[in-house]
Amino acid sequence: MSADQSGPTPEHFLTLIRQQQRGRLKIYLGFAAGVGKTYEMLQEGQRLKARGVDAVIGIVETHGRADTAAQVSNLEQVARRKIEYRGVVLEEMDLDAILARHPSVVLVDELAHTNAPGSKFSKRYQDVEELLRAGINVISTLNIQHLESLYDMVEKSTGVKVKERIPDYIVGMADQLINVDLSAEDLRERLQAGKIYPAERIDRALDSFFTQANLTRLREYALEEISHRLDQRRTKTDSVAAQGGTARVMVCLSSRGPNVEHLLRKAARLADRLNAPWYAVYIQTPHEDLTRISAAVQRQVSNNLALVQQLGGVEMTFKGADVVSTIVAFAKEYSVTHIVLGRTQRPWYRRVFGQSVLDKLLQAIPEADVLVVGQP
């Protein structure tokens, strides 16, 4: 399926472009290499050009696929920037050249790409944000496994640690999100026919990432994301529903908590589904004072709070002598409706002779929902 569920046309995208001066973003979303995202994006570029729109290629990777390469020929390509790194010349999208050229629409492939050292920004999605701020409309491509909040789920279901990831808010800011769909069976057939990778890579790909189980699960993630974004958009267009949203999510952090990144991704996805703001609160008890934790632990705390920003949350620090009372104070002050905690292993004697943080919270804030997140 190469159009989103509401069946948008190129004319509809042109209407969006004219509605405001800030650039508009359109993303072709797929679940794996080879489903046809770049091909669909290039076809869109061809259609826009045929209608008199100044559409150019910022960067496209054909990966040697003949069908995709054939769609490039009639479109203007902005020359790539060459960067020398450790004796190797790398080619990247030339952000400054595109800004100077200032087309109406630019096609930017592989949104999650990591730029070569020496580039203005470390990630391509940051280049895209700059283009949008300059009033240039962008059409891009993305695979679902590159979403930051899905990292743990993708690793658990496929065994793959995805290195290149983008913040979820990038997908959230897309004006159009197009699902490029294909059955897992058809995709494996395309791979076997040599339409995705060269012959020497086919068998390994079929036995590793491109297994039937992996592709089926990734496809489910993509369909779920599309469905959620469409539901979210409908809610936002309903002014009554938009004004009625009262949910607020709080996730509790400490310097020694296990699997903090997994906890944050869970909280971010919960908040996104609830269409709610969320706060990552670092509870700083006297034991968590900066004078009592090591530099390595301080760096980890800083990294965790940076991840909060990438996931669209608000990082905050609350000081208090007691964890539970500090959580309760914050929850009441900010009208929190959902509290997210990580699962911890308490010594047996504490389980026998004392209440847990969870027990105390349930008693202190009975009106809030408390979610305990397990191990990834």
PDB file of C-alpha atoms in Angstrom, residues 159-344:
ATOM      1  CA  GLY A 159      17.662  -9.591  18.072  1.00  0.00           C
ATOM      2  CA  VAL A 160      18.988  -6.523  16.231  1.00  0.00           C
ATOM      3  CA  LYS A 161      20.414  -3.473  18.012  1.00  0.00           C
ATOM      4  CA  VAL A 162      19.476  -0.560  15.741  1.00  0.00           C
ATOM      5  CA  LYS A 163      22.287   1.986  15.891  1.00  0.00           C
ATOM      6  CA  GLU A 164      20.725   4.810  13.886  1.00  0.00           C
ATOM      7  CA  ARG A 165      17.640   6.191  15.612  1.00  0.00           C
ATOM      8  CA  ILE A 166      15.543   9.349  15.474  1.00  0.00           C
ATOM      9  CA  PRO A 167      13.371  11.011  18.122  1.00  0.00           C
ATOM     10  CA  ASP A 168       9.695  10.119  17.881  1.00  0.00           C
ATOM     11  CA  TYR A 169       8.733  13.786  17.666  1.00  0.00           C
ATOM     12  CA  ILE A 170      10.103  13.882  14.114  1.00  0.00           C
ATOM     13  CA  VAL A 171       7.429  11.441  12.982  1.00  0.00           C
ATOM     14  CA  GLY A 172       4.898  13.316  15.097  1.00  0.00           C
ATOM     15  CA  MET A 173       5.599  16.575  13.250  1.00  0.00           C
ATOM     16  CA  ALA A 174       5.068  15.016   9.810  1.00  0.00           C
ATOM     17  CA  ASP A 175       2.148  16.593   7.969  1.00  0.00           C
ATOM     18  CA  GLN A 176       1.685  13.410   5.980  1.00  0.00           C
ATOM     19  CA  LEU A 177       2.797   9.910   6.917  1.00  0.00           C
ATOM     20  CA  ILE A 178       2.569   7.414   4.071  1.00  0.00           C
ATOM     21  CA  ASN A 179       2.633   3.679   4.763  1.00  0.00           C
ATOM     22  CA  VAL A 180       4.621   1.822   2.093  1.00  0.00           C
ATOM     23  CA  ASP A 181       3.433  -1.715   2.696  1.00  0.00           C
ATOM     24  CA  LEU A 182       4.239  -5.141   1.316  1.00  0.00           C
ATOM     25  CA  SER A 183       3.645  -8.618   2.683  1.00  0.00           C
ATOM     26  CA  ALA A 184       6.590 -10.320   4.348  1.00  0.00           C
ATOM     27  CA  GLU A 185       6.364 -13.131   1.776  1.00  0.00           C
ATOM     28  CA  ASP A 186       6.524 -10.711  -1.166  1.00  0.00           C
ATOM     29  CA  LEU A 187       9.465  -8.870   0.349  1.00  0.00           C
ATOM     30  CA  ARG A 188      11.413 -12.101   0.823  1.00  0.00           C
ATOM     31  CA  GLU A 189      10.646 -13.001  -2.804  1.00  0.00           C
ATOM     32  CA  ARG A 190      12.002  -9.622  -3.927  1.00  0.00           C
ATOM     33  CA  LEU A 191      15.142 -10.276  -1.878  1.00  0.00           C
ATOM     34  CA  GLN A 192      15.603 -13.745  -3.400  1.00  0.00           C
ATOM     35  CA  ALA A 193      15.164 -12.272  -6.895  1.00  0.00           C
ATOM     36  CA  GLY A 194      18.097  -9.910  -6.301  1.00  0.00           C
ATOM     37  CA  LYS A 195      15.969  -6.746  -6.270  1.00  0.00           C
ATOM     38  CA  ILE A 196      17.187  -5.540  -2.864  1.00  0.00           C
ATOM     39  CA  TYR A 197      20.750  -6.714  -2.210  1.00  0.00           C
ATOM     40  CA  PRO A 198      23.533  -8.129  -4.412  1.00  0.00           C
ATOM     41  CA  ALA A 199      23.740 -11.920  -4.715  1.00  0.00           C
ATOM     42  CA  GLU A 200      26.468 -12.383  -2.086  1.00  0.00           C
ATOM     43  CA  ARG A 201      24.262 -10.798   0.622  1.00  0.00           C
ATOM     44  CA  ILE A 202      20.973 -12.566  -0.102  1.00  0.00           C
ATOM     45  CA  ASP A 203      21.339 -15.830   1.849  1.00  0.00           C
ATOM     46  CA  ARG A 204      22.709 -14.117   4.927  1.00  0.00           C
ATOM     47  CA  ALA A 205      19.904 -11.532   4.881  1.00  0.00           C
ATOM     48  CA  LEU A 206      17.228 -14.224   4.519  1.00  0.00           C
ATOM     49  CA  ASP A 207      18.604 -16.095   7.529  1.00  0.00           C
ATOM     50  CA  SER A 208      19.116 -13.073   9.781  1.00  0.00           C
ATOM     51  CA  PHE A 209      17.127  -9.846   9.568  1.00  0.00           C
ATOM     52  CA  PHE A 210      14.772 -10.847   6.740  1.00  0.00           C
ATOM     53  CA  THR A 211      13.220 -13.851   8.451  1.00  0.00           C
ATOM     54  CA  GLN A 212       9.472 -14.276   8.153  1.00  0.00           C
ATOM     55  CA  ALA A 213       9.021 -13.672  11.908  1.00  0.00           C
ATOM     56  CA  ASN A 214      11.139 -10.508  11.978  1.00  0.00           C
ATOM     57  CA  LEU A 215       9.458  -8.942   8.968  1.00  0.00           C
ATOM     58  CA  THR A 216       5.982  -9.774  10.225  1.00  0.00           C
ATOM     59  CA  ARG A 217       6.661  -8.140  13.585  1.00  0.00           C
ATOM     60  CA  LEU A 218       8.229  -5.036  12.035  1.00  0.00           C
ATOM     61  CA  ARG A 219       5.291  -4.730   9.677  1.00  0.00           C
ATOM     62  CA  GLU A 220       2.959  -4.823  12.673  1.00  0.00           C
ATOM     63  CA  TYR A 221       4.952  -2.002  14.299  1.00  0.00           C
ATOM     64  CA  ALA A 222       4.626   0.107  11.152  1.00  0.00           C
ATOM     65  CA  LEU A 223       0.887  -0.479  10.838  1.00  0.00           C
ATOM     66  CA  GLU A 224       0.376   0.293  14.532  1.00  0.00           C
ATOM     67  CA  GLU A 225       2.331   3.545  14.199  1.00  0.00           C
ATOM     68  CA  ILE A 226       0.336   4.662  11.162  1.00  0.00           C
ATOM     69  CA  SER A 227      -2.951   3.818  12.881  1.00  0.00           C
ATOM     70  CA  HIS A 228      -1.946   5.669  16.030  1.00  0.00           C
ATOM     71  CA  ARG A 229      -0.836   8.797  14.158  1.00  0.00           C
ATOM     72  CA  LEU A 230      -4.073   8.916  12.197  1.00  0.00           C
ATOM     73  CA  ASP A 231      -6.141   8.532  15.378  1.00  0.00           C
ATOM     74  CA  GLN A 232      -4.045  11.238  17.022  1.00  0.00           C
ATOM     75  CA  ARG A 233      -4.627  13.576  14.096  1.00  0.00           C
ATOM     76  CA  ARG A 234      -8.376  13.026  14.219  1.00  0.00           C
ATOM     77  CA  THR A 235      -8.366  13.818  17.928  1.00  0.00           C
ATOM     78  CA  LYS A 236      -6.473  17.053  17.365  1.00  0.00           C
ATOM     79  CA  THR A 237      -9.008  18.176  14.764  1.00  0.00           C
ATOM     80  CA  ASP A 238     -11.777  17.676  17.321  1.00  0.00           C
ATOM     81  CA  SER A 239     -11.546  20.838  19.418  1.00  0.00           C
ATOM     82  CA  VAL A 240     -13.680  19.412  22.196  1.00  0.00           C
ATOM     83  CA  ALA A 241     -11.526  16.328  22.554  1.00  0.00           C
ATOM     84  CA  ALA A 242      -8.351  18.392  22.344  1.00  0.00           C
ATOM     85  CA  GLN A 243      -9.472  20.688  25.133  1.00  0.00           C
ATOM     86  CA  GLY A 244     -10.582  17.781  27.269  1.00  0.00           C
ATOM     87  CA  GLY A 245      -7.249  16.011  27.490  1.00  0.00           C
ATOM     88  CA  THR A 246      -6.167  15.939  31.136  1.00  0.00           C
ATOM     89  CA  ALA A 247      -3.716  13.029  31.302  1.00  0.00           C
ATOM     90  CA  ARG A 248      -0.172  13.687  32.556  1.00  0.00           C
ATOM     91  CA  VAL A 249       2.566  11.089  32.820  1.00  0.00           C
ATOM     92  CA  MET A 250       5.474  11.012  35.274  1.00  0.00           C
ATOM     93  CA  VAL A 251       8.391   8.588  35.119  1.00  0.00           C
ATOM     94  CA  CYS A 252      10.598   8.328  38.202  1.00  0.00           C
ATOM     95  CA  LEU A 253      14.376   8.143  37.843  1.00  0.00           C
ATOM     96  CA  SER A 254      17.335   7.576  40.106  1.00  0.00           C
ATOM     97  CA  SER A 255      21.038   7.414  39.377  1.00  0.00           C
ATOM     98  CA  ARG A 256      21.173   3.688  40.134  1.00  0.00           C
ATOM     99  CA  GLY A 257      18.007   2.482  38.464  1.00  0.00           C
ATOM    100  CA  PRO A 258      18.408  -0.463  36.035  1.00  0.00           C
ATOM    101  CA  ASN A 259      17.350  -0.199  32.381  1.00  0.00           C
ATOM    102  CA  VAL A 260      16.553   3.510  32.556  1.00  0.00           C
ATOM    103  CA  GLU A 261      16.508   3.884  28.763  1.00  0.00           C
ATOM    104  CA  HIS A 262      13.883   1.118  28.484  1.00  0.00           C
ATOM    105  CA  LEU A 263      11.837   2.833  31.192  1.00  0.00           C
ATOM    106  CA  LEU A 264      11.963   6.178  29.370  1.00  0.00           C
ATOM    107  CA  ARG A 265      10.907   4.688  26.045  1.00  0.00           C
ATOM    108  CA  LYS A 266       7.941   2.983  27.713  1.00  0.00           C
ATOM    109  CA  ALA A 267       6.885   6.250  29.349  1.00  0.00           C
ATOM    110  CA  ALA A 268       7.249   8.160  26.078  1.00  0.00           C
ATOM    111  CA  ARG A 269       5.050   5.718  24.172  1.00  0.00           C
ATOM    112  CA  LEU A 270       2.434   5.721  26.940  1.00  0.00           C
ATOM    113  CA  ALA A 271       2.307   9.534  26.917  1.00  0.00           C
ATOM    114  CA  ASP A 272       2.118   9.581  23.140  1.00  0.00           C
ATOM    115  CA  ARG A 273      -0.825   7.179  23.170  1.00  0.00           C
ATOM    116  CA  LEU A 274      -2.569   9.277  25.796  1.00  0.00           C
ATOM    117  CA  ASN A 275      -1.755  12.475  23.878  1.00  0.00           C
ATOM    118  CA  ALA A 276      -0.355  13.738  27.181  1.00  0.00           C
ATOM    119  CA  PRO A 277       2.697  15.680  28.363  1.00  0.00           C
ATOM    120  CA  TRP A 278       5.210  13.639  30.308  1.00  0.00           C
ATOM    121  CA  TYR A 279       7.865  14.401  32.888  1.00  0.00           C
ATOM    122  CA  ALA A 280      10.997  12.427  33.710  1.00  0.00           C
ATOM    123  CA  VAL A 281      11.700  13.306  37.317  1.00  0.00           C
ATOM    124  CA  TYR A 282      15.127  12.595  38.745  1.00  0.00           C
ATOM    125  CA  ILE A 283      14.500  12.059  42.463  1.00  0.00           C
ATOM    126  CA  GLN A 284      17.547  13.439  44.232  1.00  0.00           C
ATOM    127  CA  THR A 285      17.587  12.176  47.827  1.00  0.00           C
ATOM    128  CA  PRO A 286      20.559  12.881  50.132  1.00  0.00           C
ATOM    129  CA  HIS A 287      22.035   9.571  48.901  1.00  0.00           C
ATOM    130  CA  GLU A 288      21.766  10.907  45.322  1.00  0.00           C
ATOM    131  CA  ASP A 289      23.572  14.173  46.064  1.00  0.00           C
ATOM    132  CA  LEU A 290      26.193  15.021  43.443  1.00  0.00           C
ATOM    133  CA  THR A 291      28.894  14.968  46.103  1.00  0.00           C
ATOM    134  CA  ARG A 292      28.085  11.313  46.857  1.00  0.00           C
ATOM    135  CA  ILE A 293      27.866   9.781  43.391  1.00  0.00           C
ATOM    136  CA  SER A 294      30.768   9.166  41.033  1.00  0.00           C
ATOM    137  CA  ALA A 295      31.561  11.119  37.883  1.00  0.00           C
ATOM    138  CA  ALA A 296      30.598   8.068  35.805  1.00  0.00           C
ATOM    139  CA  VAL A 297      27.169   7.932  37.449  1.00  0.00           C
ATOM    140  CA  GLN A 298      26.735  11.679  36.938  1.00  0.00           C
ATOM    141  CA  ARG A 299      27.453  11.227  33.230  1.00  0.00           C
ATOM    142  CA  GLN A 300      24.872   8.451  33.047  1.00  0.00           C
ATOM    143  CA  VAL A 301      22.275  10.700  34.685  1.00  0.00           C
ATOM    144  CA  SER A 302      23.114  13.428  32.165  1.00  0.00           C
ATOM    145  CA  ASN A 303      22.776  10.974  29.273  1.00  0.00           C
ATOM    146  CA  ASN A 304      19.414   9.791  30.579  1.00  0.00           C
ATOM    147  CA  LEU A 305      18.102  13.341  30.799  1.00  0.00           C
ATOM    148  CA  ALA A 306      19.337  14.015  27.243  1.00  0.00           C
ATOM    149  CA  LEU A 307      17.351  10.978  26.051  1.00  0.00           C
ATOM    150  CA  VAL A 308      14.264  12.450  27.715  1.00  0.00           C
ATOM    151  CA  GLN A 309      14.586  15.512  25.468  1.00  0.00           C
ATOM    152  CA  GLN A 310      14.977  13.336  22.371  1.00  0.00           C
ATOM    153  CA  LEU A 311      11.810  11.449  23.280  1.00  0.00           C
ATOM    154  CA  GLY A 312       9.832  14.662  23.735  1.00  0.00           C
ATOM    155  CA  GLY A 313       9.599  14.679  27.533  1.00  0.00           C
ATOM    156  CA  VAL A 314      10.420  17.318  30.125  1.00  0.00           C
ATOM    157  CA  GLU A 315      13.346  16.460  32.375  1.00  0.00           C
ATOM    158  CA  MET A 316      13.135  17.750  35.936  1.00  0.00           C
ATOM    159  CA  THR A 317      15.003  17.278  39.206  1.00  0.00           C
ATOM    160  CA  PHE A 318      13.181  17.168  42.540  1.00  0.00           C
ATOM    161  CA  LYS A 319      15.019  17.036  45.837  1.00  0.00           C
ATOM    162  CA  GLY A 320      13.644  15.327  48.907  1.00  0.00           C
ATOM    163  CA  ALA A 321      14.683  13.223  51.869  1.00  0.00           C
ATOM    164  CA  ASP A 322      12.246  10.440  50.998  1.00  0.00           C
ATOM    165  CA  VAL A 323      11.540   8.960  47.559  1.00  0.00           C
ATOM    166  CA  VAL A 324       7.830   8.317  48.050  1.00  0.00           C
ATOM    167  CA  SER A 325       6.984  11.696  49.578  1.00  0.00           C
ATOM    168  CA  THR A 326       8.943  13.440  46.811  1.00  0.00           C
ATOM    169  CA  ILE A 327       7.058  11.536  44.105  1.00  0.00           C
ATOM    170  CA  VAL A 328       3.753  12.303  45.805  1.00  0.00           C
ATOM    171  CA  ALA A 329       4.589  16.001  46.090  1.00  0.00           C
ATOM    172  CA  PHE A 330       5.475  16.256  42.418  1.00  0.00           C
ATOM    173  CA  ALA A 331       2.469  14.224  41.284  1.00  0.00           C
ATOM    174  CA  LYS A 332       0.056  16.428  43.197  1.00  0.00           C
ATOM    175  CA  GLU A 333       1.703  19.692  42.134  1.00  0.00           C
ATOM    176  CA  TYR A 334       1.610  18.728  38.450  1.00  0.00           C
ATOM    177  CA  SER A 335      -1.716  16.836  38.520  1.00  0.00           C
ATOM    178  CA  VAL A 336      -0.082  13.621  37.352  1.00  0.00           C
ATOM    179  CA  THR A 337      -2.503  10.882  36.321  1.00  0.00           C
ATOM    180  CA  HIS A 338      -0.022   8.114  35.425  1.00  0.00           C
ATOM    181  CA  ILE A 339       3.174   7.222  37.309  1.00  0.00           C
ATOM    182  CA  VAL A 340       5.752   4.954  35.663  1.00  0.00           C
ATOM    183  CA  LEU A 341       8.277   3.035  37.781  1.00  0.00           C
ATOM    184  CA  GLY A 342      10.988   0.514  37.021  1.00  0.00           C
ATOM    185  CA  ARG A 343      10.848  -2.924  38.607  1.00  0.00           C
ATOM    186  CA  THR A 344      13.461  -3.406  41.338  1.00  0.00           C
TER     187      THR A 344
END
